[in-house]
Short mmCIF file of C-alpha atoms in Angstrom, two decimals:
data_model
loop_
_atom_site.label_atom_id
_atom_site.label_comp_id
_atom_site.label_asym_id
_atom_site.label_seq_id
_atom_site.Cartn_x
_atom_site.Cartn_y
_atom_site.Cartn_z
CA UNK A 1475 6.17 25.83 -5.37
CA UNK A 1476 5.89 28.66 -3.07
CA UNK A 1477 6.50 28.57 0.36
CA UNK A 1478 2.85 30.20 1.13
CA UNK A 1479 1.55 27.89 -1.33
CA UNK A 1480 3.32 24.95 0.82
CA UNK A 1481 2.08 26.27 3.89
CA UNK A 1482 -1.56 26.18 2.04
CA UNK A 1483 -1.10 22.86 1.39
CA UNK A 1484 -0.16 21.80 4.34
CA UNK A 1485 -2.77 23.30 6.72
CA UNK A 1486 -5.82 22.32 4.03
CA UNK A 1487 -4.37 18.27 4.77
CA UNK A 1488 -3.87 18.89 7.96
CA UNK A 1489 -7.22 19.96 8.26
CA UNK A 1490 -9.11 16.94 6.28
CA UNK A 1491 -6.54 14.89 8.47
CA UNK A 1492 -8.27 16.45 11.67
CA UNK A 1493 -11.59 16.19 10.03
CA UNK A 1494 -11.54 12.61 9.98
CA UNK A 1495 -10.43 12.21 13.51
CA UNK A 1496 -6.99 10.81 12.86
CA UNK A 1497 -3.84 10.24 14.78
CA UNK A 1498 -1.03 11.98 12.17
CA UNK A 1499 2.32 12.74 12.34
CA UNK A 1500 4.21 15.01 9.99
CA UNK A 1501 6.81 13.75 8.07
CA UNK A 1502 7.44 16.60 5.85
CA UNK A 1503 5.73 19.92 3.93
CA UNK A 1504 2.22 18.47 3.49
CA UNK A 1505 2.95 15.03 3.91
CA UNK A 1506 1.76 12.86 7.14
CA UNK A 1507 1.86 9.19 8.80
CA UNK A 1508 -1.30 7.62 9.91
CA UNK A 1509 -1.03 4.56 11.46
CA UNK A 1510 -3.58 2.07 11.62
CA UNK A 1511 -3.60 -1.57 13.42
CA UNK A 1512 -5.07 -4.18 10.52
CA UNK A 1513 -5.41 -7.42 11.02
CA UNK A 1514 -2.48 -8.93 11.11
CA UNK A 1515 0.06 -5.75 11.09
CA UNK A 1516 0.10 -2.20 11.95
CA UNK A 1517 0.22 -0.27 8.28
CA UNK A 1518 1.22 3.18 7.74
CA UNK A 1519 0.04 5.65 5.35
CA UNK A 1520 2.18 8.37 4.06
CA UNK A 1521 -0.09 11.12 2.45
CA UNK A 1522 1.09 13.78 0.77
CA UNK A 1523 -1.18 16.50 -0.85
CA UNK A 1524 -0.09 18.33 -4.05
CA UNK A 1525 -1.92 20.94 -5.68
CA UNK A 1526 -3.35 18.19 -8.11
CA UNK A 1527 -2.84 14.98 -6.07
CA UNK A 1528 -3.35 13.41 -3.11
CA UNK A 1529 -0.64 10.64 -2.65
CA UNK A 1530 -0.97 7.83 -0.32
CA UNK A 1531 1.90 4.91 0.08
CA UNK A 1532 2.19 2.53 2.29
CA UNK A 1533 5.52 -0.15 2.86
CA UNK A 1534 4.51 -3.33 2.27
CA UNK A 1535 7.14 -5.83 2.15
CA UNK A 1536 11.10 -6.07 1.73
CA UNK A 1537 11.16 -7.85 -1.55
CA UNK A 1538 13.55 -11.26 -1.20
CA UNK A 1539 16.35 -11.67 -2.93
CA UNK A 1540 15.65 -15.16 -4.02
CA UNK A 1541 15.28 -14.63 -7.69
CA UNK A 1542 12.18 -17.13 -8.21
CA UNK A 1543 10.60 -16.05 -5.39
CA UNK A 1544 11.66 -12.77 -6.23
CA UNK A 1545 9.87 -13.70 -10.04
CA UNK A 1546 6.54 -15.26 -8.33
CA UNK A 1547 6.03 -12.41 -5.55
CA UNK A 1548 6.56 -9.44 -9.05
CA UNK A 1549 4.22 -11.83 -11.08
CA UNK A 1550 1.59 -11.92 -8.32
CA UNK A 1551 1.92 -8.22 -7.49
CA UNK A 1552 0.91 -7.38 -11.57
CA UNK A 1553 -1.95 -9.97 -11.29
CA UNK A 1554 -3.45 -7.78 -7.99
CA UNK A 1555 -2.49 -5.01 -10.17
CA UNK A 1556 -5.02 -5.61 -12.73
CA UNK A 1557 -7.85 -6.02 -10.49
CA UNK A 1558 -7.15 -2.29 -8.84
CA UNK A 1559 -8.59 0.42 -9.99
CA UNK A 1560 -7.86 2.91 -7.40
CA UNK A 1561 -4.35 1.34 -6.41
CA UNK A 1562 -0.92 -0.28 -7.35
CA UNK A 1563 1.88 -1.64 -6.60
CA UNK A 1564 4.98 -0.27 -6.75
CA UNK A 1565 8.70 -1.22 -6.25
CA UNK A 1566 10.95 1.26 -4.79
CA UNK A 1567 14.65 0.12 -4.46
CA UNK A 1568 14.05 -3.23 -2.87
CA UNK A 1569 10.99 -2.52 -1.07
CA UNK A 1570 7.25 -3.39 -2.19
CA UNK A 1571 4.55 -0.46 -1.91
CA UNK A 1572 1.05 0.02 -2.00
CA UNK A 1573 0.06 3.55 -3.88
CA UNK A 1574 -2.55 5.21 -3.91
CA UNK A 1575 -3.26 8.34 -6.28
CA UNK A 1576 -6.77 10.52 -6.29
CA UNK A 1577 -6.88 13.82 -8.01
CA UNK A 1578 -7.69 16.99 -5.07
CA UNK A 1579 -10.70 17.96 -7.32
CA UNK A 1580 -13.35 16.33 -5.63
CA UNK A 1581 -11.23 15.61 -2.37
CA UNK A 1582 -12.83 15.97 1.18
CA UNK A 1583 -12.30 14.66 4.61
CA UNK A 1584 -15.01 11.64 3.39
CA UNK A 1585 -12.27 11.01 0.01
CA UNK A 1586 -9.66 11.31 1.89
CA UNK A 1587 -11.02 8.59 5.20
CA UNK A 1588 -12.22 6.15 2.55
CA UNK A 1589 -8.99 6.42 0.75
CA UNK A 1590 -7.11 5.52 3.32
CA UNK A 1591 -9.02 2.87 4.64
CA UNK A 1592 -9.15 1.14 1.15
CA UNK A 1593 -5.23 1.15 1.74
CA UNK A 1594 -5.32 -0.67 4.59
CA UNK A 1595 -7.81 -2.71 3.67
CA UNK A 1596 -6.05 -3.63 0.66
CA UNK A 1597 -2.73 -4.50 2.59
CA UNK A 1598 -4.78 -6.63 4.88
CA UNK A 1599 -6.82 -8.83 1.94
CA UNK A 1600 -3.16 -9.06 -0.07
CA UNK A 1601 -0.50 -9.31 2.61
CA UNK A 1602 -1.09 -12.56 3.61
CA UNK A 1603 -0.97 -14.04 -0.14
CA UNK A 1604 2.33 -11.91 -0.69
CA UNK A 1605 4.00 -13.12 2.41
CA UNK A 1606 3.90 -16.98 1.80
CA UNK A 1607 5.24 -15.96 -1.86
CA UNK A 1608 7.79 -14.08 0.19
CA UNK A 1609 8.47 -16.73 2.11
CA UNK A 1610 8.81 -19.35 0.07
CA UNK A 1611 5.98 -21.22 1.33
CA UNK A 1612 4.31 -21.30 -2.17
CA UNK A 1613 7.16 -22.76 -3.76
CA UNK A 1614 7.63 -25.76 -0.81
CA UNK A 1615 4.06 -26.53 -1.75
CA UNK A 1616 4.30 -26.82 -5.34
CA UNK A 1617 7.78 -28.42 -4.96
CA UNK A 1618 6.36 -31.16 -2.11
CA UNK A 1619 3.20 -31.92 -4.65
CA UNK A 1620 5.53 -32.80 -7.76
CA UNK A 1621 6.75 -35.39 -5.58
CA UNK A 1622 3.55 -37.01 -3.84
CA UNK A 1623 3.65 -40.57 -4.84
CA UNK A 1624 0.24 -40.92 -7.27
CA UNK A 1625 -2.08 -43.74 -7.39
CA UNK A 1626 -3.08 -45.51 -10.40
CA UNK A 1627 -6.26 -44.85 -11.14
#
């Protein structure tokens, strides 16, 4: 890639960025941070605009060492998998992501806003379900119900 054709790239996200009223950061050639406060964290979107993509990620969660709750958190994160269309999630190292990829084709400002609020929202609807995985909470649950005395019936 050229460096005019970088510098296109850059000013034409910039621009839907602006477009859509957002506070951005750059973080690199045609890539930017927007933060947003969700409901229970602050999540930030890393976009980065190709000349066929537009590539959002956001960090969602160290992933725990713990190798059944390591096992249940994966397991869970293919279920939510399945149900995305748009979206995945991704491991990186030992980190948990939240991608996002949309071909520029059809991408405007109005793409671009709704894409990243369907991030967000998305982190916000999962996180909570990930984080007692995460935590181990799930696993104290199913562990203290094994051993629940059971009346007879």
């Amino acid at each position: 890639m050229t460096s005019d054709n970088s510098a296109e790239l850059d000013r034409r996200l910039k621009a839907l960025l602006d477009e859509g009223d957002f506070n951005v950061k750059q973080v690199g050639s045609a890539t930017y941070d927007i933060s947003f406060r969700g409901e229970l964290r602050e999540w930030t979107v890393t976009t980065r605009l190709t000349e066929t993509w537009v590539l959002l990620r956001s960090y969602v969660m160290r992933i725990p060492e713990s190798v059944p709750v390591r096992s249940m958190l994966l397991q869970h994160a293919l279920e939510i998998n399945g149900d995305l269309p748009l979206g995945k999630l991704s491991i990186e190292g030992d980190c948990l992501y939240f991608d996002v990829e949309y071909r520029t084709e059809h991408l405007d400002s109005s793409v671009l806003s709704n894409l990243l609020r369907l991030t967000v929202y998305v982190g916000d609807d999962e996180y909570p379900k990930l984080f007692r995985i995460a935590s181990g909470d799930v696993m104290l649950k199913a562990l203290e119900s094994s051993f629940q005395v059971r009346k007879p019936a």
